[in-house]
PDB file of C-alpha atoms in Angstrom:
ATOM      1  CA  MET A   1      14.592   1.095  -6.776  1.00  0.00           C
ATOM      2  CA  ASN A   2      14.191   1.304  -3.026  1.00  0.00           C
ATOM      3  CA  TYR A   3      14.023  -1.753  -0.799  1.00  0.00           C
ATOM      4  CA  ARG A   4      12.177  -2.446   2.418  1.00  0.00           C
ATOM      5  CA  GLN A   5      12.445  -5.204   4.972  1.00  0.00           C
ATOM      6  CA  LEU A   6       9.498  -7.596   4.921  1.00  0.00           C
ATOM      7  CA  GLY A   7       8.478  -7.271   8.550  1.00  0.00           C
ATOM      8  CA  ASN A   8      10.981  -8.964  10.829  1.00  0.00           C
ATOM      9  CA  THR A   9      12.178 -11.380   8.149  1.00  0.00           C
ATOM     10  CA  GLU A  10      15.591 -11.279   6.503  1.00  0.00           C
ATOM     11  CA  LEU A  11      14.005 -10.480   3.136  1.00  0.00           C
ATOM     12  CA  ASN A  12      14.687  -7.020   1.744  1.00  0.00           C
ATOM     13  CA  ILE A  13      12.289  -6.587  -1.146  1.00  0.00           C
ATOM     14  CA  SER A  14      11.666  -3.939  -3.764  1.00  0.00           C
ATOM     15  CA  GLU A  15       9.073  -1.501  -2.469  1.00  0.00           C
ATOM     16  CA  LEU A  16       7.277  -1.727  -5.791  1.00  0.00           C
ATOM     17  CA  SER A  17       7.035  -5.332  -6.883  1.00  0.00           C
ATOM     18  CA  PHE A  18       4.571  -7.200  -9.059  1.00  0.00           C
ATOM     19  CA  GLY A  19       1.739  -9.673  -8.765  1.00  0.00           C
ATOM     20  CA  THR A  20       1.360 -12.277 -11.504  1.00  0.00           C
ATOM     21  CA  TRP A  21      -2.361 -13.012 -11.554  1.00  0.00           C
ATOM     22  CA  GLY A  22      -2.670 -11.066 -14.790  1.00  0.00           C
ATOM     23  CA  ILE A  23      -0.123 -13.131 -16.713  1.00  0.00           C
ATOM     24  CA  GLY A  24      -1.529 -16.391 -15.374  1.00  0.00           C
ATOM     25  CA  GLY A  25      -5.171 -15.927 -16.284  1.00  0.00           C
ATOM     26  CA  GLN A  26      -8.586 -14.424 -15.457  1.00  0.00           C
ATOM     27  CA  TRP A  27      -7.574 -11.014 -16.807  1.00  0.00           C
ATOM     28  CA  GLY A  28      -8.415 -11.617 -20.449  1.00  0.00           C
ATOM     29  CA  THR A  29      -5.995 -12.526 -23.238  1.00  0.00           C
ATOM     30  CA  THR A  30      -2.405 -13.186 -22.208  1.00  0.00           C
ATOM     31  CA  ASN A  31       0.817 -13.607 -24.162  1.00  0.00           C
ATOM     32  CA  ASP A  32       3.692 -15.555 -22.634  1.00  0.00           C
ATOM     33  CA  ASP A  33       6.391 -13.808 -24.667  1.00  0.00           C
ATOM     34  CA  GLU A  34       5.114 -10.403 -23.545  1.00  0.00           C
ATOM     35  CA  ALA A  35       4.873 -11.630 -19.962  1.00  0.00           C
ATOM     36  CA  LEU A  36       8.434 -12.946 -19.949  1.00  0.00           C
ATOM     37  CA  GLY A  37       9.702  -9.726 -21.495  1.00  0.00           C
ATOM     38  CA  ALA A  38       7.900  -7.745 -18.802  1.00  0.00           C
ATOM     39  CA  LEU A  39       9.363  -9.908 -16.035  1.00  0.00           C
ATOM     40  CA  ASP A  40      12.840  -9.387 -17.455  1.00  0.00           C
ATOM     41  CA  ARG A  41      12.336  -5.623 -17.620  1.00  0.00           C
ATOM     42  CA  ALA A  42      11.111  -5.518 -14.038  1.00  0.00           C
ATOM     43  CA  MET A  43      14.174  -7.397 -12.816  1.00  0.00           C
ATOM     44  CA  ASP A  44      16.470  -5.175 -14.901  1.00  0.00           C
ATOM     45  CA  LYS A  45      14.929  -2.188 -13.088  1.00  0.00           C
ATOM     46  CA  GLY A  46      15.668  -3.681  -9.675  1.00  0.00           C
ATOM     47  CA  VAL A  47      12.488  -5.563  -8.839  1.00  0.00           C
ATOM     48  CA  ASN A  48      13.463  -8.573  -6.729  1.00  0.00           C
ATOM     49  CA  PHE A  49      10.086  -9.819  -5.493  1.00  0.00           C
ATOM     50  CA  PHE A  50       7.091 -11.358  -7.256  1.00  0.00           C
ATOM     51  CA  ASP A  51       3.808 -12.621  -5.865  1.00  0.00           C
ATOM     52  CA  THR A  52       1.950 -15.535  -7.431  1.00  0.00           C
ATOM     53  CA  ALA A  53      -0.403 -18.411  -6.557  1.00  0.00           C
ATOM     54  CA  ASP A  54      -0.901 -22.010  -7.577  1.00  0.00           C
ATOM     55  CA  VAL A  55      -4.322 -21.195  -9.072  1.00  0.00           C
ATOM     56  CA  TYR A  56      -3.128 -18.371 -11.329  1.00  0.00           C
ATOM     57  CA  GLY A  57      -3.626 -20.075 -14.652  1.00  0.00           C
ATOM     58  CA  ASN A  58      -3.566 -23.437 -12.849  1.00  0.00           C
ATOM     59  CA  GLY A  59       0.104 -22.943 -12.062  1.00  0.00           C
ATOM     60  CA  HIS A  60       1.023 -21.165 -15.293  1.00  0.00           C
ATOM     61  CA  SER A  61       2.238 -17.978 -13.613  1.00  0.00           C
ATOM     62  CA  GLU A  62       4.522 -20.055 -11.378  1.00  0.00           C
ATOM     63  CA  GLN A  63       5.964 -21.729 -14.472  1.00  0.00           C
ATOM     64  CA  LEU A  64       6.547 -18.368 -16.132  1.00  0.00           C
ATOM     65  CA  LEU A  65       8.376 -17.154 -13.044  1.00  0.00           C
ATOM     66  CA  ALA A  66      10.553 -20.273 -13.120  1.00  0.00           C
ATOM     67  CA  ARG A  67      11.575 -19.474 -16.692  1.00  0.00           C
ATOM     68  CA  ALA A  68      12.172 -15.793 -16.015  1.00  0.00           C
ATOM     69  CA  THR A  69      14.194 -16.273 -12.812  1.00  0.00           C
ATOM     70  CA  LYS A  70      16.302 -19.257 -13.846  1.00  0.00           C
ATOM     71  CA  GLY A  71      19.794 -18.726 -12.462  1.00  0.00           C
ATOM     72  CA  LYS A  72      18.567 -15.899 -10.215  1.00  0.00           C
ATOM     73  CA  GLU A  73      16.972 -18.028  -7.516  1.00  0.00           C
ATOM     74  CA  THR A  74      19.052 -16.534  -4.717  1.00  0.00           C
ATOM     75  CA  SER A  75      18.499 -12.899  -5.699  1.00  0.00           C
ATOM     76  CA  ILE A  76      14.861 -12.908  -6.846  1.00  0.00           C
ATOM     77  CA  HIS A  77      12.358 -13.677  -4.112  1.00  0.00           C
ATOM     78  CA  ILE A  78       9.055 -15.386  -4.866  1.00  0.00           C
ATOM     79  CA  ALA A  79       5.917 -15.535  -2.766  1.00  0.00           C
ATOM     80  CA  THR A  80       3.243 -17.996  -3.747  1.00  0.00           C
ATOM     81  CA  LYS A  81      -0.092 -19.022  -2.265  1.00  0.00           C
ATOM     82  CA  PHE A  82      -2.116 -22.183  -1.733  1.00  0.00           C
ATOM     83  CA  CYS A  83      -5.480 -23.680  -0.695  1.00  0.00           C
ATOM     84  CA  ARG A  84      -7.810 -22.454  -3.457  1.00  0.00           C
ATOM     85  CA  ALA A  85      -7.140 -25.430  -5.681  1.00  0.00           C
ATOM     86  CA  GLY A  86      -9.322 -27.327  -3.208  1.00  0.00           C
ATOM     87  CA  ASP A  87     -12.390 -26.699  -1.082  1.00  0.00           C
ATOM     88  CA  ILE A  88     -11.396 -23.740   1.058  1.00  0.00           C
ATOM     89  CA  HIS A  89     -14.013 -24.638   3.687  1.00  0.00           C
ATOM     90  CA  ASP A  90     -12.880 -28.263   4.113  1.00  0.00           C
ATOM     91  CA  LEU A  91     -10.527 -28.747   7.038  1.00  0.00           C
ATOM     92  CA  GLU A  92      -8.814 -31.626   5.220  1.00  0.00           C
ATOM     93  CA  ASN A  93      -7.695 -29.101   2.600  1.00  0.00           C
ATOM     94  CA  TYR A  94      -5.296 -27.774   5.260  1.00  0.00           C
ATOM     95  CA  SER A  95      -3.947 -31.070   6.596  1.00  0.00           C
ATOM     96  CA  MET A  96      -0.200 -31.652   6.705  1.00  0.00           C
ATOM     97  CA  GLN A  97      -0.430 -34.068   3.790  1.00  0.00           C
ATOM     98  CA  ARG A  98      -2.480 -31.697   1.630  1.00  0.00           C
ATOM     99  CA  VAL A  99      -0.383 -28.632   2.409  1.00  0.00           C
ATOM    100  CA  MET A 100       2.759 -30.631   1.654  1.00  0.00           C
ATOM    101  CA  GLU A 101       1.270 -31.623  -1.715  1.00  0.00           C
ATOM    102  CA  TYR A 102       0.439 -28.018  -2.523  1.00  0.00           C
ATOM    103  CA  CYS A 103       3.956 -26.964  -1.548  1.00  0.00           C
ATOM    104  CA  GLU A 104       5.708 -29.704  -3.532  1.00  0.00           C
ATOM    105  CA  ASN A 105       3.633 -28.904  -6.615  1.00  0.00           C
ATOM    106  CA  SER A 106       4.536 -25.217  -6.406  1.00  0.00           C
ATOM    107  CA  LEU A 107       8.208 -26.031  -5.855  1.00  0.00           C
ATOM    108  CA  ARG A 108       8.152 -28.216  -8.946  1.00  0.00           C
ATOM    109  CA  ARG A 109       6.512 -25.546 -11.098  1.00  0.00           C
ATOM    110  CA  LEU A 110       8.812 -22.833  -9.730  1.00  0.00           C
ATOM    111  CA  ASN A 111      11.831 -25.138 -10.169  1.00  0.00           C
ATOM    112  CA  ARG A 112      13.095 -24.162  -6.739  1.00  0.00           C
ATOM    113  CA  ASP A 113      14.238 -25.967  -3.601  1.00  0.00           C
ATOM    114  CA  ARG A 114      12.302 -23.696  -1.275  1.00  0.00           C
ATOM    115  CA  ILE A 115       9.714 -20.943  -1.317  1.00  0.00           C
ATOM    116  CA  ASP A 116      10.678 -17.573   0.144  1.00  0.00           C
ATOM    117  CA  LEU A 117       7.173 -16.720   1.363  1.00  0.00           C
ATOM    118  CA  TYR A 118       4.320 -19.231   1.408  1.00  0.00           C
ATOM    119  CA  GLN A 119       0.887 -17.713   1.936  1.00  0.00           C
ATOM    120  CA  ILE A 120      -2.530 -19.149   2.719  1.00  0.00           C
ATOM    121  CA  HIS A 121      -4.745 -17.835  -0.057  1.00  0.00           C
ATOM    122  CA  CYS A 122      -7.676 -16.027   1.590  1.00  0.00           C
ATOM    123  CA  PRO A 123      -8.949 -18.821   3.846  1.00  0.00           C
ATOM    124  CA  PRO A 124     -12.207 -18.467   5.800  1.00  0.00           C
ATOM    125  CA  MET A 125     -11.998 -17.205   9.376  1.00  0.00           C
ATOM    126  CA  GLU A 126     -12.958 -20.623  10.770  1.00  0.00           C
ATOM    127  CA  ILE A 127      -9.854 -22.132   9.154  1.00  0.00           C
ATOM    128  CA  LEU A 128      -7.631 -19.507  10.741  1.00  0.00           C
ATOM    129  CA  GLN A 129      -9.267 -20.099  14.110  1.00  0.00           C
ATOM    130  CA  ASN A 130      -8.843 -23.876  13.850  1.00  0.00           C
ATOM    131  CA  GLY A 131      -5.071 -23.425  13.559  1.00  0.00           C
ATOM    132  CA  ARG A 132      -4.303 -26.741  11.859  1.00  0.00           C
ATOM    133  CA  VAL A 133      -2.879 -25.072   8.768  1.00  0.00           C
ATOM    134  CA  PHE A 134      -0.319 -23.174  10.830  1.00  0.00           C
ATOM    135  CA  GLU A 135       0.984 -26.414  12.305  1.00  0.00           C
ATOM    136  CA  ALA A 136       1.562 -27.625   8.744  1.00  0.00           C
ATOM    137  CA  LEU A 137       3.329 -24.399   7.802  1.00  0.00           C
ATOM    138  CA  GLU A 138       5.608 -24.591  10.835  1.00  0.00           C
ATOM    139  CA  LYS A 139       6.537 -28.119   9.794  1.00  0.00           C
ATOM    140  CA  LEU A 140       7.346 -26.989   6.240  1.00  0.00           C
ATOM    141  CA  LYS A 141       9.530 -24.266   7.703  1.00  0.00           C
ATOM    142  CA  GLU A 142      11.374 -26.801   9.868  1.00  0.00           C
ATOM    143  CA  GLN A 143      11.927 -28.970   6.785  1.00  0.00           C
ATOM    144  CA  GLY A 144      13.407 -26.048   4.840  1.00  0.00           C
ATOM    145  CA  LYS A 145      10.695 -26.172   2.178  1.00  0.00           C
ATOM    146  CA  ILE A 146       9.702 -22.581   2.951  1.00  0.00           C
ATOM    147  CA  CYS A 147      11.570 -19.668   4.509  1.00  0.00           C
ATOM    148  CA  TYR A 148       8.572 -17.790   5.899  1.00  0.00           C
ATOM    149  CA  TYR A 149       4.814 -17.957   5.775  1.00  0.00           C
ATOM    150  CA  GLY A 150       2.034 -15.397   5.652  1.00  0.00           C
ATOM    151  CA  VAL A 151      -1.675 -15.007   5.091  1.00  0.00           C
ATOM    152  CA  SER A 152      -3.576 -13.275   2.316  1.00  0.00           C
ATOM    153  CA  VAL A 153      -6.721 -11.975   4.009  1.00  0.00           C
ATOM    154  CA  GLU A 154     -10.045 -10.583   2.863  1.00  0.00           C
ATOM    155  CA  THR A 155     -10.967  -8.623   5.990  1.00  0.00           C
ATOM    156  CA  VAL A 156      -9.377  -6.530   8.698  1.00  0.00           C
ATOM    157  CA  GLU A 157     -10.821  -8.922  11.278  1.00  0.00           C
ATOM    158  CA  GLU A 158      -8.975 -11.867   9.707  1.00  0.00           C
ATOM    159  CA  GLY A 159      -5.764  -9.864   9.681  1.00  0.00           C
ATOM    160  CA  LEU A 160      -6.118  -8.931  13.336  1.00  0.00           C
ATOM    161  CA  TYR A 161      -6.732 -12.568  14.241  1.00  0.00           C
ATOM    162  CA  CYS A 162      -3.508 -13.580  12.481  1.00  0.00           C
ATOM    163  CA  LEU A 163      -1.566 -10.897  14.336  1.00  0.00           C
ATOM    164  CA  ASP A 164      -2.890 -12.058  17.695  1.00  0.00           C
ATOM    165  CA  HIS A 165      -2.832 -15.835  17.281  1.00  0.00           C
ATOM    166  CA  THR A 166      -0.232 -16.878  14.688  1.00  0.00           C
ATOM    167  CA  ASN A 167       3.445 -16.505  13.809  1.00  0.00           C
ATOM    168  CA  ALA A 168       2.732 -15.269  10.283  1.00  0.00           C
ATOM    169  CA  SER A 169       5.530 -13.066   8.970  1.00  0.00           C
ATOM    170  CA  SER A 170       3.307 -11.120   6.591  1.00  0.00           C
ATOM    171  CA  LEU A 171      -0.226 -10.170   5.710  1.00  0.00           C
ATOM    172  CA  GLN A 172      -1.383  -9.514   2.178  1.00  0.00           C
ATOM    173  CA  VAL A 173      -4.305  -7.101   2.115  1.00  0.00           C
ATOM    174  CA  ILE A 174      -6.439  -5.161  -0.337  1.00  0.00           C
ATOM    175  CA  PHE A 175      -5.269  -1.585   0.123  1.00  0.00           C
ATOM    176  CA  ASN A 176      -5.730   1.441  -2.092  1.00  0.00           C
ATOM    177  CA  ILE A 177      -7.331   4.891  -2.109  1.00  0.00           C
ATOM    178  CA  PHE A 178     -10.752   3.194  -2.218  1.00  0.00           C
ATOM    179  CA  ARG A 179      -9.908   0.716   0.578  1.00  0.00           C
ATOM    180  CA  GLN A 180      -8.441   2.600   3.534  1.00  0.00           C
ATOM    181  CA  LYS A 181      -9.914   0.749   6.514  1.00  0.00           C
ATOM    182  CA  PRO A 182      -6.674  -1.198   7.254  1.00  0.00           C
ATOM    183  CA  LEU A 183      -5.075   2.119   8.254  1.00  0.00           C
ATOM    184  CA  GLU A 184      -7.205   2.420  11.381  1.00  0.00           C
ATOM    185  CA  ILE A 185      -6.078  -0.547  13.473  1.00  0.00           C
ATOM    186  CA  LEU A 186      -4.532  -3.294  11.350  1.00  0.00           C
ATOM    187  CA  PHE A 187      -1.512  -1.448   9.965  1.00  0.00           C
ATOM    188  CA  PRO A 188      -0.365   0.112  13.258  1.00  0.00           C
ATOM    189  CA  LYS A 189      -0.645  -3.243  15.024  1.00  0.00           C
ATOM    190  CA  ALA A 190       1.205  -5.099  12.256  1.00  0.00           C
ATOM    191  CA  TYR A 191       3.966  -2.491  12.297  1.00  0.00           C
ATOM    192  CA  GLU A 192       4.283  -2.773  16.080  1.00  0.00           C
ATOM    193  CA  LYS A 193       4.549  -6.570  15.851  1.00  0.00           C
ATOM    194  CA  GLY A 194       7.006  -6.532  12.952  1.00  0.00           C
ATOM    195  CA  VAL A 195       4.653  -8.199  10.481  1.00  0.00           C
ATOM    196  CA  GLY A 196       5.119  -7.186   6.853  1.00  0.00           C
ATOM    197  CA  ILE A 197       2.289  -5.811   4.724  1.00  0.00           C
ATOM    198  CA  LEU A 198       1.882  -6.557   1.020  1.00  0.00           C
ATOM    199  CA  ALA A 199      -0.655  -4.264  -0.661  1.00  0.00           C
ATOM    200  CA  ARG A 200      -2.657  -5.999  -3.361  1.00  0.00           C
ATOM    201  CA  VAL A 201      -5.317  -4.648  -5.765  1.00  0.00           C
ATOM    202  CA  PRO A 202      -3.553  -1.262  -5.502  1.00  0.00           C
ATOM    203  CA  LEU A 203      -5.251   0.145  -8.608  1.00  0.00           C
ATOM    204  CA  ALA A 204      -8.698  -1.271  -7.816  1.00  0.00           C
ATOM    205  CA  SER A 205      -8.635  -3.586 -10.852  1.00  0.00           C
ATOM    206  CA  GLY A 206      -7.932  -0.601 -13.094  1.00  0.00           C
ATOM    207  CA  LEU A 207     -10.414   1.909 -11.688  1.00  0.00           C
ATOM    208  CA  LEU A 208      -7.549   3.949 -10.259  1.00  0.00           C
ATOM    209  CA  THR A 209      -5.913   4.313 -13.652  1.00  0.00           C
ATOM    210  CA  GLY A 210      -8.708   6.737 -14.561  1.00  0.00           C
ATOM    211  CA  LYS A 211      -9.020   5.097 -17.981  1.00  0.00           C
ATOM    212  CA  PHE A 212     -12.476   3.517 -17.679  1.00  0.00           C
ATOM    213  CA  ASN A 213     -15.887   4.910 -18.447  1.00  0.00           C
ATOM    214  CA  GLU A 214     -19.276   3.324 -17.829  1.00  0.00           C
ATOM    215  CA  ASP A 215     -19.269   1.722 -21.296  1.00  0.00           C
ATOM    216  CA  ALA A 216     -16.067  -0.247 -20.684  1.00  0.00           C
ATOM    217  CA  THR A 217     -16.299  -3.961 -21.467  1.00  0.00           C
ATOM    218  CA  PHE A 218     -14.076  -6.876 -20.507  1.00  0.00           C
ATOM    219  CA  GLU A 219     -13.344 -10.248 -22.063  1.00  0.00           C
ATOM    220  CA  ALA A 220     -15.403 -13.258 -21.003  1.00  0.00           C
ATOM    221  CA  ASP A 221     -12.495 -14.833 -19.084  1.00  0.00           C
ATOM    222  CA  ASP A 222     -11.642 -11.585 -17.268  1.00  0.00           C
ATOM    223  CA  HIS A 223     -12.778 -11.565 -13.622  1.00  0.00           C
ATOM    224  CA  ARG A 224     -13.818  -7.939 -14.109  1.00  0.00           C
ATOM    225  CA  ASN A 225     -16.545  -9.401 -16.292  1.00  0.00           C
ATOM    226  CA  PHE A 226     -17.551 -12.577 -14.442  1.00  0.00           C
ATOM    227  CA  ASN A 227     -16.970 -11.515 -10.815  1.00  0.00           C
ATOM    228  CA  ARG A 228     -18.323  -7.964 -10.757  1.00  0.00           C
ATOM    229  CA  ASP A 229     -20.739  -8.835  -7.963  1.00  0.00           C
ATOM    230  CA  GLY A 230     -18.813 -11.684  -6.331  1.00  0.00           C
ATOM    231  CA  GLN A 231     -20.285 -14.475  -8.438  1.00  0.00           C
ATOM    232  CA  GLU A 232     -17.080 -16.571  -8.300  1.00  0.00           C
ATOM    233  CA  PHE A 233     -15.073 -15.333  -5.302  1.00  0.00           C
ATOM    234  CA  ASN A 234     -14.951 -12.472  -2.831  1.00  0.00           C
ATOM    235  CA  VAL A 235     -16.334  -9.336  -4.466  1.00  0.00           C
ATOM    236  CA  GLY A 236     -13.623  -7.248  -2.832  1.00  0.00           C
ATOM    237  CA  GLU A 237     -11.033  -8.711  -5.213  1.00  0.00           C
ATOM    238  CA  THR A 238     -12.764  -7.062  -8.184  1.00  0.00           C
ATOM    239  CA  PHE A 239     -12.823  -3.257  -8.413  1.00  0.00           C
ATOM    240  CA  ALA A 240     -11.923  -3.205  -4.693  1.00  0.00           C
ATOM    241  CA  GLY A 241     -15.501  -4.118  -3.871  1.00  0.00           C
ATOM    242  CA  LEU A 242     -17.140  -1.175  -5.617  1.00  0.00           C
ATOM    243  CA  GLU A 243     -19.978  -1.589  -8.082  1.00  0.00           C
ATOM    244  CA  PHE A 244     -18.331  -0.784 -11.418  1.00  0.00           C
ATOM    245  CA  ASN A 245     -20.327   2.291 -12.415  1.00  0.00           C
ATOM    246  CA  LYS A 246     -19.972   3.725  -8.926  1.00  0.00           C
ATOM    247  CA  GLY A 247     -16.249   3.107  -9.130  1.00  0.00           C
ATOM    248  CA  VAL A 248     -16.029   4.967 -12.432  1.00  0.00           C
ATOM    249  CA  GLU A 249     -17.960   7.866 -10.914  1.00  0.00           C
ATOM    250  CA  LEU A 250     -15.666   7.998  -7.888  1.00  0.00           C
ATOM    251  CA  SER A 251     -12.479   7.742  -9.939  1.00  0.00           C
ATOM    252  CA  SER A 252     -13.583  10.783 -11.958  1.00  0.00           C
ATOM    253  CA  GLN A 253     -13.375  12.786  -8.736  1.00  0.00           C
ATOM    254  CA  LEU A 254      -9.670  11.997  -8.420  1.00  0.00           C
ATOM    255  CA  ASP A 255      -8.395  13.778 -11.529  1.00  0.00           C
ATOM    256  CA  TRP A 256      -6.567  16.221  -9.269  1.00  0.00           C
ATOM    257  CA  LEU A 257      -4.155  13.434  -8.272  1.00  0.00           C
ATOM    258  CA  THR A 258      -2.443  13.708 -11.649  1.00  0.00           C
ATOM    259  CA  GLU A 259      -1.299  17.301 -11.084  1.00  0.00           C
ATOM    260  CA  GLY A 260       2.487  17.070 -11.165  1.00  0.00           C
ATOM    261  CA  ARG A 261       2.329  13.270 -11.183  1.00  0.00           C
ATOM    262  CA  ASP A 262       1.660  12.454 -14.866  1.00  0.00           C
ATOM    263  CA  SER A 263      -0.957   9.753 -14.299  1.00  0.00           C
ATOM    264  CA  MET A 264      -3.560   8.637 -11.790  1.00  0.00           C
ATOM    265  CA  SER A 265      -2.078   5.148 -11.545  1.00  0.00           C
ATOM    266  CA  ARG A 266       1.363   6.442 -10.564  1.00  0.00           C
ATOM    267  CA  ALA A 267      -0.228   8.769  -8.041  1.00  0.00           C
ATOM    268  CA  ALA A 268      -2.332   5.953  -6.569  1.00  0.00           C
ATOM    269  CA  LEU A 269       0.722   3.725  -6.174  1.00  0.00           C
ATOM    270  CA  LYS A 270       2.784   6.566  -4.688  1.00  0.00           C
ATOM    271  CA  TRP A 271       0.089   7.201  -2.087  1.00  0.00           C
ATOM    272  CA  ILE A 272       0.397   3.578  -0.948  1.00  0.00           C
ATOM    273  CA  LEU A 273       4.192   3.738  -0.852  1.00  0.00           C
ATOM    274  CA  GLU A 274       4.091   6.708   1.494  1.00  0.00           C
ATOM    275  CA  HIS A 275       2.760   4.513   4.303  1.00  0.00           C
ATOM    276  CA  LYS A 276       5.629   3.223   6.419  1.00  0.00           C
ATOM    277  CA  GLU A 277       3.762   0.020   7.272  1.00  0.00           C
ATOM    278  CA  ILE A 278       3.871  -1.148   3.647  1.00  0.00           C
ATOM    279  CA  SER A 279       6.632  -3.608   2.814  1.00  0.00           C
ATOM    280  CA  SER A 280       5.755  -3.679  -0.886  1.00  0.00           C
ATOM    281  CA  VAL A 281       2.926  -2.795  -3.242  1.00  0.00           C
ATOM    282  CA  ILE A 282       2.207  -5.433  -5.891  1.00  0.00           C
ATOM    283  CA  PRO A 283       0.315  -4.167  -8.956  1.00  0.00           C
ATOM    284  CA  GLY A 284      -0.375  -6.564 -11.787  1.00  0.00           C
ATOM    285  CA  PHE A 285       0.893  -6.368 -15.363  1.00  0.00           C
ATOM    286  CA  LYS A 286       0.742  -8.026 -18.743  1.00  0.00           C
ATOM    287  CA  ASN A 287       3.449  -6.290 -20.751  1.00  0.00           C
ATOM    288  CA  VAL A 288       6.600  -4.168 -20.607  1.00  0.00           C
ATOM    289  CA  ARG A 289       4.688  -0.901 -20.978  1.00  0.00           C
ATOM    290  CA  GLN A 290       2.635  -1.570 -17.857  1.00  0.00           C
ATOM    291  CA  VAL A 291       5.732  -2.561 -15.879  1.00  0.00           C
ATOM    292  CA  GLU A 292       7.571   0.598 -16.862  1.00  0.00           C
ATOM    293  CA  ASP A 293       4.579   2.815 -16.150  1.00  0.00           C
ATOM    294  CA  ASN A 294       4.045   1.366 -12.688  1.00  0.00           C
ATOM    295  CA  LEU A 295       7.729   1.567 -11.800  1.00  0.00           C
ATOM    296  CA  GLN A 296       7.693   5.322 -12.348  1.00  0.00           C
ATOM    297  CA  ALA A 297       5.526   5.608  -9.249  1.00  0.00           C
ATOM    298  CA  VAL A 298       8.675   5.197  -7.145  1.00  0.00           C
ATOM    299  CA  ASP A 299      10.003   8.591  -8.272  1.00  0.00           C
ATOM    300  CA  THR A 300       6.628  10.324  -8.592  1.00  0.00           C
ATOM    301  CA  LYS A 301       6.025  13.436  -6.490  1.00  0.00           C
ATOM    302  CA  GLY A 302       4.769  12.665  -3.021  1.00  0.00           C
ATOM    303  CA  PHE A 303       1.712  14.039  -1.255  1.00  0.00           C
ATOM    304  CA  SER A 304       1.493  17.004   1.086  1.00  0.00           C
ATOM    305  CA  ALA A 305      -0.237  16.718   4.445  1.00  0.00           C
ATOM    306  CA  GLY A 306      -3.176  18.634   3.027  1.00  0.00           C
ATOM    307  CA  GLU A 307      -3.474  16.295   0.054  1.00  0.00           C
ATOM    308  CA  LYS A 308      -3.375  13.266   2.328  1.00  0.00           C
ATOM    309  CA  GLU A 309      -6.175  14.730   4.441  1.00  0.00           C
ATOM    310  CA  LYS A 310      -8.191  15.343   1.267  1.00  0.00           C
ATOM    311  CA  ILE A 311      -7.788  11.692   0.219  1.00  0.00           C
ATOM    312  CA  GLU A 312      -8.813  10.480   3.669  1.00  0.00           C
ATOM    313  CA  LYS A 313     -11.884  12.719   3.650  1.00  0.00           C
ATOM    314  CA  PHE A 314     -12.807  11.517   0.150  1.00  0.00           C
ATOM    315  CA  TYR A 315     -12.732   7.912   1.344  1.00  0.00           C
ATOM    316  CA  ARG A 316     -14.685   8.642   4.501  1.00  0.00           C
ATOM    317  CA  ASP A 317     -17.370  10.819   2.902  1.00  0.00           C
ATOM    318  CA  GLU A 318     -17.716   9.379  -0.598  1.00  0.00           C
ATOM    319  CA  VAL A 319     -16.401   5.820  -0.733  1.00  0.00           C
ATOM    320  CA  GLN A 320     -16.556   3.672   2.391  1.00  0.00           C
ATOM    321  CA  ASP A 321     -20.335   3.217   2.464  1.00  0.00           C
ATOM    322  CA  PHE A 322     -20.239   1.631  -1.007  1.00  0.00           C
ATOM    323  CA  ILE A 323     -17.513  -0.963  -0.363  1.00  0.00           C
ATOM    324  CA  ARG A 324     -18.519  -4.629  -0.532  1.00  0.00           C
ATOM    325  CA  GLY A 325     -16.467  -7.685   0.406  1.00  0.00           C
ATOM    326  CA  GLY A 326     -16.099  -7.718   4.161  1.00  0.00           C
ATOM    327  CA  TYR A 327     -13.806  -4.795   4.923  1.00  0.00           C
TER     328      TYR A 327
END
């Protein structure tokens, strides 16, 4: 495993880490024993960073992380998120009292004294511009409840605002072969300012595994079923903002990625890792097999300059006009 510094923080995190939305809920059937086994395998392979949120299974993924990392609190870093358990448009949801409550609840579920990275969970732009939530986060930092704070954003514009007007240590963004817009302005500026980048939805909710066809179905409680068109939350979080059938069509044009790389998913993750601005890429998982498969991306063959140009052209000519979700 290779490690990268998270921006200008003192955290050195595994360049391929894992998000825990899948083991918490909204990705279909889950199994706690399989999830715990997968977390153990990831840590055995050198993963020292996990991303979660208080709304993933109503705190269940945080509780699973507490069980899996017991006794490893100083060596395994955890990032969690807050605000979506309330009304994300209500300013009171970001008051000192409310943010403290969110933080204390996560600390209790994680069974930790402090949170390594505390992130606002995709707040609206008007909340970022108001600034009240950042005052609360600075106070939590002073109190030692959190080490650093960051923002999970939905749009490049939100990310740029955070870079210009806040002391956030990291940005979590949707970034993959289908979502390349952050490369234009956001990533260079974040890198210049020493702000870490966490790449989420790296496999476009499974589209970039190359395993789906147009007849694919998903369980009722899987967001790939109930949020295909943004019915419940930002459409960009599901299939990277692509309409499903269009996403399947586009993924079929990427078969060439597997040449010398074994699988499309490993290739897609490797492409992300080859960007110096990325602190860590955080694919999801449900079981040991998925953890092991994703981890092989670290040693997968890289991309030539010509291949990178081909991927950029593919995005520009075939993909970007079909993206929904604000990017």
